[in-house]
Amino acid sequence: MNTSDGIKIPFKEKVAYGFGDFASSMFWKLFSMFLLFFYTDIFGISAAAVGTMFLVTRIWDAINDPMMGVICDRTETRWGKFRPYLLFGAVPFAVIGIITFSTPDLSPSGKLVYAYVTYTLMMMIYTVVNVPYSSLMGVMTNDPQERTSLASFRFVGAFSGGILVTATATYLVEYFGGKENPAQGYQWTVGVYAVLAALFFLFTFAGTKERLKPAGVKRSSLKDDLKDISKNGPWFIMLAAGISILIFNSLRDGSILYYFKYFIKDRSLEIFGARYNFTQAELASAYMTLWLATNIIGVILAKPVSSLIGKKKTFMYAALLSALLSVLLYFLQPDQLIAIFLLNILIGISAGIVLPLIWSMYADIADYSEWKNGRRATGLIFSSSSMSQKFGWTLGGALTGWLLALFGFQANIEQTSESLLGIRLIISVIAGGGALLAALFIFFYPLSEDFMKKIETELEQKRNNNEETI
């Protein structure tokens, strides 16, 4: 439906869009929360080697995101520019996901080569599906508030998919493999998630529409697109902020299993006068699930809060709060479980507010680029957001592995005081530094709500004039 305020999206289409990130985020959480642990404690690769592998493979993965964006911008099919990749990428995504979490009997060097190859393939197919999916929001509506709403639905889906994984993965691994064969448990568990992901990608393809066409008649070349983006100041600021916030998330996600296995350990907790015993795996699962569940609260708060004070201020204040609360976590001891989980709730809410704003602000940046240059490069702009995710994830994942090695971590043994210090710093102070950097970068972001209203009005006039000439 079109109104003077922009294109409104039906509720069921927003839900369909959200299911796309439900699918992606099941695997995103597998990668960010479980994969490093899987490689070190299940597959038997050293933490330092995994850290280096993450850096090498994810740098390539981050670089090919803009390449995929350029391809999307030049795709013309009866289904649109972006939706076809959800249709044809769903099954390969599922198959390669299962292979990535398989553990063939190889030599130590063979295991590392296998990890490099399968993980690279996984990240490439993730790009083939996720970059078009991310870009899709930019052509579904021209209404900035509807984009924030779509982004919120997206991240409700994302965190719901993540919660499914964090709430069930440790239990499914034990169900399918038992304590004797966790490798088989991981493979079968990922198989369940892979089938669900393929089905949800197909649901998103069937339930969404591409509506927006470029306002002008210019056909842009790759050289033009790169020239435009090189002069796009808001794009550079959001790129830096996005990388920083993903470093924060990646360091937290990648260290949780280590934090509970080696620092918190099995604990008993008194609840309403009764004492309950919890294994470290159960506590880690509850912590991860609560982290993502409270992220959803933050995602829901993003639209009303940003409507009151603006996207920039909402982003900046939420990132600052995440940094402060993360530092406080460092001072808590294993027997302070209630305080540890309470801080987790507060960090989850503040961090959740930031994430939908990133995507909504990238949609604004795409409009700004079209308004300024007369050419629209939605795929390239949104792929840069995916690229910032990958770079942040790359640096965070590599840093986690390297820092564990630097502090003397050895898998499946009692940790030294130095290695325990490293685990505690990674999940708290060092992670908080990433959130602080994001707040500093976003301080310089120039696209205000009033400026975006002016841009949307002028672009809509251009689109209407273009339709009349046709």
CSV table of C-alpha atoms in Angstrom, one decimal:
chain,number,residue,atom,x,y,z
A,1,MET,CA,0.0,0.0,0.0
A,2,ASN,CA,1.3,3.5,-0.9
A,3,THR,CA,0.6,6.6,1.1
A,4,SER,CA,2.0,10.1,1.2
A,5,ASP,CA,4.3,8.9,3.9
A,6,GLY,CA,5.7,6.0,2.0
A,7,ILE,CA,5.0,2.3,1.3
A,8,LYS,CA,3.4,0.4,4.2
A,9,ILE,CA,4.2,-3.3,4.6
A,10,PRO,CA,1.6,-5.9,5.6
A,11,PHE,CA,2.1,-7.7,8.9
A,12,LYS,CA,2.4,-11.1,7.3
A,13,GLU,CA,5.1,-9.9,4.9
A,14,LYS,CA,7.1,-8.5,7.8
A,15,VAL,CA,6.8,-11.9,9.5
A,16,ALA,CA,7.9,-13.7,6.3
A,17,TYR,CA,10.9,-11.3,6.1
A,18,GLY,CA,11.8,-12.1,9.7
A,19,PHE,CA,11.9,-15.8,9.1
A,20,GLY,CA,14.9,-15.2,6.7
A,21,ASP,CA,17.0,-14.1,9.6
A,22,PHE,CA,15.6,-16.8,11.8
A,23,ALA,CA,17.3,-19.2,9.3
A,24,SER,CA,20.5,-17.3,9.0
A,25,SER,CA,20.9,-16.7,12.7
A,26,MET,CA,20.6,-20.3,13.6
A,27,PHE,CA,23.9,-20.8,11.8
A,28,TRP,CA,25.3,-17.4,12.9
A,29,LYS,CA,24.9,-18.5,16.5
A,30,LEU,CA,26.4,-21.9,15.7
A,31,PHE,CA,29.4,-20.1,14.3
A,32,SER,CA,29.8,-17.4,16.9
A,33,MET,CA,29.0,-19.4,20.0
A,34,PHE,CA,29.8,-23.0,19.3
A,35,LEU,CA,32.3,-23.2,16.4
A,36,LEU,CA,35.5,-22.2,18.1
A,37,PHE,CA,34.7,-24.5,21.0
A,38,PHE,CA,33.8,-27.3,18.5
A,39,TYR,CA,37.2,-26.9,16.8
A,40,THR,CA,39.2,-26.8,20.0
A,41,ASP,CA,37.4,-29.2,22.3
A,42,ILE,CA,35.7,-31.6,19.8
A,43,PHE,CA,37.7,-31.6,16.6
A,44,GLY,CA,41.1,-31.1,18.3
A,45,ILE,CA,42.5,-28.0,16.6
A,46,SER,CA,44.6,-25.6,18.7
A,47,ALA,CA,43.0,-22.2,19.7
A,48,ALA,CA,45.8,-20.2,18.0
A,49,ALA,CA,45.4,-22.2,14.7
A,50,VAL,CA,41.6,-21.6,14.8
A,51,GLY,CA,42.1,-17.9,15.4
A,52,THR,CA,44.3,-17.6,12.4
A,53,MET,CA,41.9,-19.7,10.3
A,54,PHE,CA,39.1,-17.4,11.2
A,55,LEU,CA,41.1,-14.4,10.2
A,56,VAL,CA,42.2,-15.8,6.8
A,57,THR,CA,38.9,-17.3,5.8
A,58,ARG,CA,36.7,-14.5,7.1
A,59,ILE,CA,38.8,-11.7,5.4
A,60,TRP,CA,38.1,-13.4,2.1
A,61,ASP,CA,34.5,-13.8,3.1
A,62,ALA,CA,34.1,-10.2,4.1
A,63,ILE,CA,35.7,-9.1,0.8
A,64,ASN,CA,33.3,-11.2,-1.3
A,65,ASP,CA,30.3,-9.5,0.3
A,66,PRO,CA,30.5,-6.4,-1.8
A,67,MET,CA,31.1,-8.6,-4.9
A,68,MET,CA,27.8,-10.3,-4.2
A,69,GLY,CA,26.2,-6.9,-3.7
A,70,VAL,CA,27.4,-5.8,-7.1
A,71,ILE,CA,26.0,-9.1,-8.7
A,72,CYS,CA,22.7,-8.5,-7.0
A,73,ASP,CA,22.4,-5.0,-8.3
A,74,ARG,CA,22.8,-6.3,-11.8
A,75,THR,CA,20.5,-9.3,-11.5
A,76,GLU,CA,17.2,-9.1,-13.4
A,77,THR,CA,14.7,-11.9,-13.1
A,78,ARG,CA,10.9,-12.3,-12.9
A,79,TRP,CA,11.4,-12.7,-9.1
A,80,GLY,CA,13.4,-9.5,-8.7
A,81,LYS,CA,17.0,-8.8,-7.9
A,82,PHE,CA,17.4,-10.3,-4.5
A,83,ARG,CA,14.7,-13.0,-3.8
A,84,PRO,CA,16.0,-15.6,-6.4
A,85,TYR,CA,19.1,-16.1,-4.3
A,86,LEU,CA,16.9,-17.3,-1.3
A,87,LEU,CA,15.2,-19.8,-3.6
A,88,PHE,CA,18.3,-21.3,-5.2
A,89,GLY,CA,20.7,-21.0,-2.2
A,90,ALA,CA,18.5,-22.7,0.5
A,91,VAL,CA,19.5,-26.3,-0.1
A,92,PRO,CA,23.3,-25.8,-0.7
A,93,PHE,CA,23.3,-23.7,2.5
A,94,ALA,CA,21.9,-26.6,4.4
A,95,VAL,CA,24.2,-29.3,2.9
A,96,ILE,CA,27.4,-27.3,3.4
A,97,GLY,CA,26.4,-26.4,7.0
A,98,ILE,CA,26.3,-30.1,7.9
A,99,ILE,CA,29.6,-30.8,6.3
A,100,THR,CA,31.2,-28.0,8.2
A,101,PHE,CA,30.3,-29.6,11.5
A,102,SER,CA,31.5,-33.0,10.5
A,103,THR,CA,34.7,-34.6,12.0
A,104,PRO,CA,36.4,-37.0,9.6
A,105,ASP,CA,39.3,-39.0,11.0
A,106,LEU,CA,42.3,-37.0,9.7
A,107,SER,CA,45.8,-36.1,10.8
A,108,PRO,CA,46.2,-32.8,12.7
A,109,SER,CA,47.2,-31.0,9.5
A,110,GLY,CA,44.4,-32.7,7.6
A,111,LYS,CA,41.9,-31.5,10.2
A,112,LEU,CA,43.1,-27.9,9.7
A,113,VAL,CA,42.9,-28.2,5.9
A,114,TYR,CA,39.4,-29.6,6.2
A,115,ALA,CA,38.4,-26.8,8.5
A,116,TYR,CA,39.8,-24.2,6.1
A,117,VAL,CA,38.0,-25.6,3.1
A,118,THR,CA,34.6,-26.4,4.6
A,119,TYR,CA,34.4,-23.2,6.6
A,120,THR,CA,35.3,-21.1,3.5
A,121,LEU,CA,32.6,-22.8,1.5
A,122,MET,CA,30.1,-22.3,4.3
A,123,MET,CA,30.8,-18.6,4.5
A,124,MET,CA,30.6,-18.2,0.7
A,125,ILE,CA,27.1,-19.8,0.5
A,126,TYR,CA,26.1,-17.8,3.6
A,127,THR,CA,27.1,-14.7,1.6
A,128,VAL,CA,25.2,-15.8,-1.5
A,129,VAL,CA,22.0,-16.1,0.6
A,130,ASN,CA,22.4,-13.4,3.3
A,131,VAL,CA,23.6,-10.4,1.2
A,132,PRO,CA,20.5,-10.5,-1.1
A,133,TYR,CA,18.3,-11.1,2.0
A,134,SER,CA,19.8,-8.1,3.7
A,135,SER,CA,19.5,-5.9,0.6
A,136,LEU,CA,15.8,-7.0,0.2
A,137,MET,CA,14.7,-4.6,2.9
A,138,GLY,CA,16.0,-1.6,0.9
A,139,VAL,CA,13.6,-2.3,-2.0
A,140,MET,CA,10.5,-3.4,0.0
A,141,THR,CA,9.6,0.1,1.2
A,142,ASN,CA,10.8,3.7,1.1
A,143,ASP,CA,9.4,4.6,4.5
A,144,PRO,CA,12.2,5.0,7.1
A,145,GLN,CA,9.9,4.0,10.0
A,146,GLU,CA,8.7,0.9,8.1
A,147,ARG,CA,12.3,0.0,7.5
A,148,THR,CA,13.0,0.3,11.2
A,149,SER,CA,9.9,-1.9,11.7
A,150,LEU,CA,11.2,-4.4,9.2
A,151,ALA,CA,14.6,-4.4,10.8
A,152,SER,CA,12.9,-5.1,14.2
A,153,PHE,CA,11.0,-8.0,12.7
A,154,ARG,CA,14.2,-9.2,11.2
A,155,PHE,CA,16.0,-9.2,14.5
A,156,VAL,CA,13.1,-10.7,16.4
A,157,GLY,CA,13.5,-13.5,13.9
A,158,ALA,CA,17.3,-13.5,14.2
A,159,PHE,CA,17.2,-13.7,18.0
A,160,SER,CA,14.4,-16.3,18.0
A,161,GLY,CA,16.6,-18.5,15.7
A,162,GLY,CA,19.5,-17.9,18.0
A,163,ILE,CA,17.5,-18.8,21.0
A,164,LEU,CA,16.4,-22.0,19.4
A,165,VAL,CA,20.0,-23.0,19.0
A,166,THR,CA,21.3,-21.9,22.4
A,167,ALA,CA,18.3,-23.5,24.2
A,168,THR,CA,18.5,-26.8,22.4
A,169,ALA,CA,22.0,-27.4,21.0
A,170,THR,CA,23.8,-28.7,24.1
A,171,TYR,CA,20.8,-31.0,24.8
A,172,LEU,CA,20.6,-32.2,21.2
A,173,VAL,CA,24.3,-32.9,21.1
A,174,GLU,CA,24.0,-35.1,24.1
A,175,TYR,CA,20.9,-36.8,22.8
A,176,PHE,CA,22.4,-37.6,19.4
A,177,GLY,CA,25.9,-38.4,20.5
A,178,GLY,CA,25.9,-38.9,24.3
A,179,LYS,CA,29.0,-38.1,26.3
A,180,GLU,CA,30.9,-40.8,24.4
A,181,ASN,CA,30.4,-39.3,20.9
A,182,PRO,CA,29.9,-35.6,20.9
A,183,ALA,CA,31.2,-35.3,17.4
A,184,GLN,CA,28.3,-37.3,16.1
A,185,GLY,CA,26.0,-35.3,18.3
A,186,TYR,CA,27.2,-32.0,16.7
A,187,GLN,CA,26.7,-33.4,13.2
A,188,TRP,CA,23.2,-34.6,13.7
A,189,THR,CA,22.2,-31.5,15.7
A,190,VAL,CA,23.4,-29.2,12.9
A,191,GLY,CA,21.5,-31.4,10.5
A,192,VAL,CA,18.2,-30.5,12.2
A,193,TYR,CA,19.0,-26.8,12.1
A,194,ALA,CA,20.0,-27.1,8.4
A,195,VAL,CA,16.7,-28.5,7.3
A,196,LEU,CA,14.8,-25.8,9.2
A,197,ALA,CA,17.0,-23.1,7.7
A,198,ALA,CA,16.3,-24.3,4.1
A,199,LEU,CA,12.6,-24.3,4.7
A,200,PHE,CA,12.6,-20.8,6.3
A,201,PHE,CA,14.6,-19.3,3.4
A,202,LEU,CA,12.0,-20.6,1.0
A,203,PHE,CA,9.2,-19.2,3.1
A,204,THR,CA,10.9,-15.7,3.0
A,205,PHE,CA,11.2,-16.0,-0.8
A,206,ALA,CA,7.5,-16.8,-1.2
A,207,GLY,CA,6.2,-14.2,1.3
A,208,THR,CA,8.0,-11.0,0.3
A,209,LYS,CA,7.9,-8.5,-2.6
A,210,GLU,CA,10.4,-6.2,-4.2
A,211,ARG,CA,8.7,-2.8,-4.9
A,212,LEU,CA,11.2,0.0,-5.3
A,213,LYS,CA,12.9,0.9,-8.6
A,214,PRO,CA,15.7,3.5,-9.0
A,215,ALA,CA,14.4,7.0,-9.1
A,216,GLY,CA,16.4,8.1,-12.1
A,217,VAL,CA,17.2,6.6,-15.5
A,218,LYS,CA,21.0,6.4,-15.0
A,219,ARG,CA,22.5,3.0,-15.4
A,220,SER,CA,25.5,2.7,-13.0
A,221,SER,CA,28.7,0.9,-13.8
A,222,LEU,CA,30.8,-0.8,-11.1
A,223,LYS,CA,33.2,2.1,-11.3
A,224,ASP,CA,30.4,4.6,-10.7
A,225,ASP,CA,29.1,2.6,-7.7
A,226,LEU,CA,32.6,2.4,-6.1
A,227,LYS,CA,33.2,6.1,-6.8
A,228,ASP,CA,29.9,7.0,-5.1
A,229,ILE,CA,30.5,4.8,-2.1
A,230,SER,CA,34.1,6.2,-1.7
A,231,LYS,CA,32.6,9.6,-1.2
A,232,ASN,CA,29.8,8.5,1.1
A,233,GLY,CA,30.8,9.7,4.6
A,234,PRO,CA,27.9,8.2,6.5
A,235,TRP,CA,28.8,4.8,4.9
A,236,PHE,CA,32.3,4.9,6.3
A,237,ILE,CA,31.0,5.8,9.8
A,238,MET,CA,28.5,3.0,9.8
A,239,LEU,CA,31.1,0.6,8.5
A,240,ALA,CA,33.4,1.4,11.4
A,241,ALA,CA,30.6,1.4,14.0
A,242,GLY,CA,29.2,-1.9,12.6
A,243,ILE,CA,32.6,-3.6,12.8
A,244,SER,CA,33.1,-2.4,16.3
A,245,ILE,CA,29.8,-3.6,17.6
A,246,LEU,CA,30.3,-7.0,16.0
A,247,ILE,CA,33.7,-7.3,17.7
A,248,PHE,CA,31.8,-6.8,21.0
A,249,ASN,CA,29.3,-9.4,20.2
A,250,SER,CA,31.8,-11.9,18.8
A,251,LEU,CA,34.1,-11.7,21.8
A,252,ARG,CA,31.1,-12.3,24.1
A,253,ASP,CA,29.6,-15.1,22.1
A,254,GLY,CA,32.9,-16.9,21.5
A,255,SER,CA,33.9,-16.9,25.1
A,256,ILE,CA,30.7,-18.0,26.9
A,257,LEU,CA,31.3,-21.7,26.7
A,258,TYR,CA,34.8,-21.3,27.9
A,259,TYR,CA,33.7,-19.0,30.7
A,260,PHE,CA,31.3,-21.5,32.1
A,261,LYS,CA,33.2,-24.7,31.5
A,262,TYR,CA,36.5,-23.5,33.0
A,263,PHE,CA,35.6,-20.5,35.3
A,264,ILE,CA,32.0,-21.0,36.6
A,265,LYS,CA,32.0,-24.8,36.4
A,266,ASP,CA,29.1,-26.9,37.9
A,267,ARG,CA,27.2,-24.9,40.6
A,268,SER,CA,24.4,-25.2,43.0
A,269,LEU,CA,21.9,-22.4,43.4
A,270,GLU,CA,19.3,-21.7,46.0
A,271,ILE,CA,15.9,-20.7,44.4
A,272,PHE,CA,12.9,-20.0,46.7
A,273,GLY,CA,14.4,-21.9,49.6
A,274,ALA,CA,15.3,-25.0,47.6
A,275,ARG,CA,18.8,-25.8,46.3
A,276,TYR,CA,19.3,-27.0,42.7
A,277,ASN,CA,22.4,-28.4,41.1
A,278,PHE,CA,23.4,-27.2,37.6
A,279,THR,CA,26.1,-28.4,35.3
A,280,GLN,CA,28.3,-25.9,33.6
A,281,ALA,CA,26.8,-26.8,30.2
A,282,GLU,CA,23.3,-26.1,31.6
A,283,LEU,CA,24.4,-22.8,33.0
A,284,ALA,CA,26.1,-21.8,29.7
A,285,SER,CA,22.9,-22.8,27.7
A,286,ALA,CA,20.7,-20.7,30.1
A,287,TYR,CA,23.1,-17.8,29.9
A,288,MET,CA,23.3,-17.8,26.1
A,289,THR,CA,19.5,-18.2,25.8
A,290,LEU,CA,18.9,-15.4,28.2
A,291,TRP,CA,21.4,-13.2,26.4
A,292,LEU,CA,19.5,-13.6,23.1
A,293,ALA,CA,16.0,-13.4,24.7
A,294,THR,CA,16.9,-10.0,26.2
A,295,ASN,CA,18.3,-9.0,22.9
A,296,ILE,CA,14.8,-9.3,21.6
A,297,ILE,CA,13.5,-6.9,24.2
A,298,GLY,CA,16.2,-4.4,23.0
A,299,VAL,CA,15.1,-5.0,19.4
A,300,ILE,CA,11.5,-4.3,20.2
A,301,LEU,CA,12.6,-1.1,22.1
A,302,ALA,CA,14.6,0.2,19.1
A,303,LYS,CA,11.8,1.7,17.2
A,304,PRO,CA,9.9,3.5,19.9
A,305,VAL,CA,13.1,4.8,21.5
A,306,SER,CA,14.6,5.9,18.2
A,307,SER,CA,11.3,7.6,17.3
A,308,LEU,CA,11.7,9.7,20.5
A,309,ILE,CA,15.3,10.6,20.4
A,310,GLY,CA,16.6,9.6,17.0
A,311,LYS,CA,18.5,6.7,15.6
A,312,LYS,CA,21.9,8.2,16.3
A,313,LYS,CA,21.4,9.0,20.0
A,314,THR,CA,19.7,5.6,20.6
A,315,PHE,CA,22.6,3.8,19.0
A,316,MET,CA,25.3,5.7,20.9
A,317,TYR,CA,23.7,5.5,24.3
A,318,ALA,CA,22.9,1.8,24.0
A,319,ALA,CA,26.5,1.0,22.9
A,320,LEU,CA,27.9,3.1,25.8
A,321,LEU,CA,25.7,1.2,28.3
A,322,SER,CA,26.7,-2.1,26.9
A,323,ALA,CA,30.4,-1.2,27.3
A,324,LEU,CA,29.9,-0.1,31.0
A,325,LEU,CA,27.9,-3.2,32.0
A,326,SER,CA,30.4,-5.5,30.3
A,327,VAL,CA,33.3,-4.1,32.3
A,328,LEU,CA,31.4,-4.7,35.5
A,329,LEU,CA,31.1,-8.4,34.7
A,330,TYR,CA,34.9,-8.8,35.2
A,331,PHE,CA,34.6,-8.1,38.9
A,332,LEU,CA,32.1,-10.9,39.6
A,333,GLN,CA,33.1,-14.3,41.0
A,334,PRO,CA,31.7,-17.8,40.2
A,335,ASP,CA,29.5,-18.0,43.2
A,336,GLN,CA,27.8,-14.7,42.2
A,337,LEU,CA,25.5,-16.4,39.7
A,338,ILE,CA,22.5,-14.2,40.2
A,339,ALA,CA,24.5,-11.0,39.6
A,340,ILE,CA,26.2,-12.6,36.6
A,341,PHE,CA,22.8,-13.4,35.1
A,342,LEU,CA,21.3,-10.0,36.0
A,343,LEU,CA,24.2,-8.2,34.2
A,344,ASN,CA,23.6,-10.5,31.2
A,345,ILE,CA,20.0,-9.4,31.1
A,346,LEU,CA,20.9,-5.7,31.1
A,347,ILE,CA,23.7,-6.1,28.5
A,348,GLY,CA,21.3,-8.1,26.3
A,349,ILE,CA,18.7,-5.4,26.3
A,350,SER,CA,21.2,-2.6,25.6
A,351,ALA,CA,23.0,-4.6,22.9
A,352,GLY,CA,19.8,-5.6,21.2
A,353,ILE,CA,18.7,-2.0,20.7
A,354,VAL,CA,21.7,-1.4,18.5
A,355,LEU,CA,21.4,-4.1,15.9
A,356,PRO,CA,18.2,-3.2,14.0
A,357,LEU,CA,19.3,0.4,13.9
A,358,ILE,CA,22.4,-0.7,11.9
A,359,TRP,CA,20.2,-2.1,9.1
A,360,SER,CA,17.7,0.7,9.2
A,361,MET,CA,20.5,3.3,9.0
A,362,TYR,CA,22.1,1.5,6.0
A,363,ALA,CA,18.8,1.8,4.2
A,364,ASP,CA,18.9,5.5,4.9
A,365,ILE,CA,22.5,5.6,3.6
A,366,ALA,CA,21.3,3.9,0.4
A,367,ASP,CA,18.7,6.6,-0.1
A,368,TYR,CA,21.3,9.3,0.7
A,369,SER,CA,23.6,7.9,-2.0
A,370,GLU,CA,20.8,7.8,-4.6
A,371,TRP,CA,19.7,11.4,-3.6
A,372,LYS,CA,23.3,12.7,-3.9
A,373,ASN,CA,24.4,10.8,-7.0
A,374,GLY,CA,21.3,9.9,-9.0
A,375,ARG,CA,22.2,6.2,-8.9
A,376,ARG,CA,21.0,3.5,-6.5
A,377,ALA,CA,23.3,0.7,-5.4
A,378,THR,CA,21.2,-1.0,-2.8
A,379,GLY,CA,23.1,-4.3,-3.0
A,380,LEU,CA,26.5,-2.7,-2.7
A,381,ILE,CA,25.4,-0.5,0.3
A,382,PHE,CA,23.8,-3.4,2.2
A,383,SER,CA,26.5,-5.8,1.3
A,384,SER,CA,28.9,-3.4,3.1
A,385,SER,CA,26.8,-3.8,6.2
A,386,SER,CA,27.2,-7.6,5.8
A,387,MET,CA,30.9,-6.9,5.2
A,388,SER,CA,31.1,-4.9,8.5
A,389,GLN,CA,29.5,-7.9,10.3
A,390,LYS,CA,32.0,-10.3,8.8
A,391,PHE,CA,35.0,-8.0,9.6
A,392,GLY,CA,33.8,-7.5,13.1
A,393,TRP,CA,33.1,-11.2,13.5
A,394,THR,CA,36.4,-12.0,11.9
A,395,LEU,CA,38.4,-9.8,14.2
A,396,GLY,CA,36.4,-10.8,17.2
A,397,GLY,CA,36.7,-14.5,16.4
A,398,ALA,CA,40.4,-14.3,15.6
A,399,LEU,CA,41.1,-12.3,18.8
A,400,THR,CA,39.2,-14.8,20.9
A,401,GLY,CA,41.4,-17.7,19.6
A,402,TRP,CA,44.6,-15.7,19.8
A,403,LEU,CA,43.9,-14.3,23.3
A,404,LEU,CA,43.1,-17.8,24.6
A,405,ALA,CA,46.4,-19.0,23.3
A,406,LEU,CA,48.2,-15.9,24.6
A,407,PHE,CA,46.9,-16.5,28.1
A,408,GLY,CA,48.0,-20.2,27.9
A,409,PHE,CA,44.7,-21.9,27.3
A,410,GLN,CA,44.8,-25.7,26.7
A,411,ALA,CA,41.6,-27.6,25.9
A,412,ASN,CA,40.0,-30.1,28.3
A,413,ILE,CA,42.4,-29.6,31.2
A,414,GLU,CA,42.3,-27.6,34.4
A,415,GLN,CA,43.2,-24.0,33.5
A,416,THR,CA,45.9,-21.9,35.1
A,417,SER,CA,45.1,-18.6,36.8
A,418,GLU,CA,46.6,-16.8,33.8
A,419,SER,CA,44.3,-18.6,31.3
A,420,LEU,CA,41.3,-18.0,33.6
A,421,LEU,CA,42.2,-14.3,33.7
A,422,GLY,CA,42.2,-14.3,29.9
A,423,ILE,CA,38.8,-15.9,29.6
A,424,ARG,CA,37.3,-13.4,32.1
A,425,LEU,CA,38.9,-10.4,30.3
A,426,ILE,CA,37.7,-11.5,26.8
A,427,ILE,CA,34.0,-11.8,27.9
A,428,SER,CA,34.0,-8.5,29.8
A,429,VAL,CA,36.6,-5.7,29.5
A,430,ILE,CA,38.0,-6.5,26.0
A,431,ALA,CA,34.5,-7.1,24.6
A,432,GLY,CA,33.3,-3.8,26.2
A,433,GLY,CA,36.0,-2.0,24.3
A,434,GLY,CA,34.3,-2.9,21.0
A,435,ALA,CA,31.0,-1.4,22.2
A,436,LEU,CA,32.8,1.7,23.3
A,437,LEU,CA,34.5,2.1,19.9
A,438,ALA,CA,31.1,1.8,18.2
A,439,ALA,CA,29.7,4.6,20.3
A,440,LEU,CA,32.6,6.8,19.5
A,441,PHE,CA,32.3,6.3,15.8
A,442,ILE,CA,28.5,6.8,15.7
A,443,PHE,CA,29.0,10.2,17.4
A,444,PHE,CA,30.0,11.5,14.0
A,445,TYR,CA,27.1,10.1,12.0
A,446,PRO,CA,25.4,13.0,10.1
A,447,LEU,CA,22.0,11.7,8.8
A,448,SER,CA,19.4,13.2,11.1
A,449,GLU,CA,15.7,12.4,10.9
A,450,ASP,CA,14.8,15.8,9.4
A,451,PHE,CA,17.5,15.4,6.7
A,452,MET,CA,16.1,12.0,5.8
A,453,LYS,CA,12.6,13.4,5.5
A,454,LYS,CA,13.9,15.9,2.9
A,455,ILE,CA,15.7,13.2,1.0
A,456,GLU,CA,12.7,10.9,0.9
A,457,THR,CA,10.4,13.7,-0.3
A,458,GLU,CA,12.8,14.6,-3.2
A,459,LEU,CA,13.3,11.0,-4.2
A,460,GLU,CA,9.6,10.3,-4.2
A,461,GLN,CA,9.1,13.3,-6.6
A,462,LYS,CA,11.8,11.9,-8.9
A,463,ARG,CA,10.2,8.4,-8.9
A,464,ASN,CA,6.8,9.9,-9.7
A,465,ASN,CA,8.3,12.0,-12.5
A,466,ASN,CA,10.1,8.9,-13.8
A,467,GLU,CA,6.9,6.9,-13.9
A,468,GLU,CA,5.1,9.6,-15.8
A,469,THR,CA,7.8,9.7,-18.5
A,470,ILE,CA,7.5,6.0,-18.9
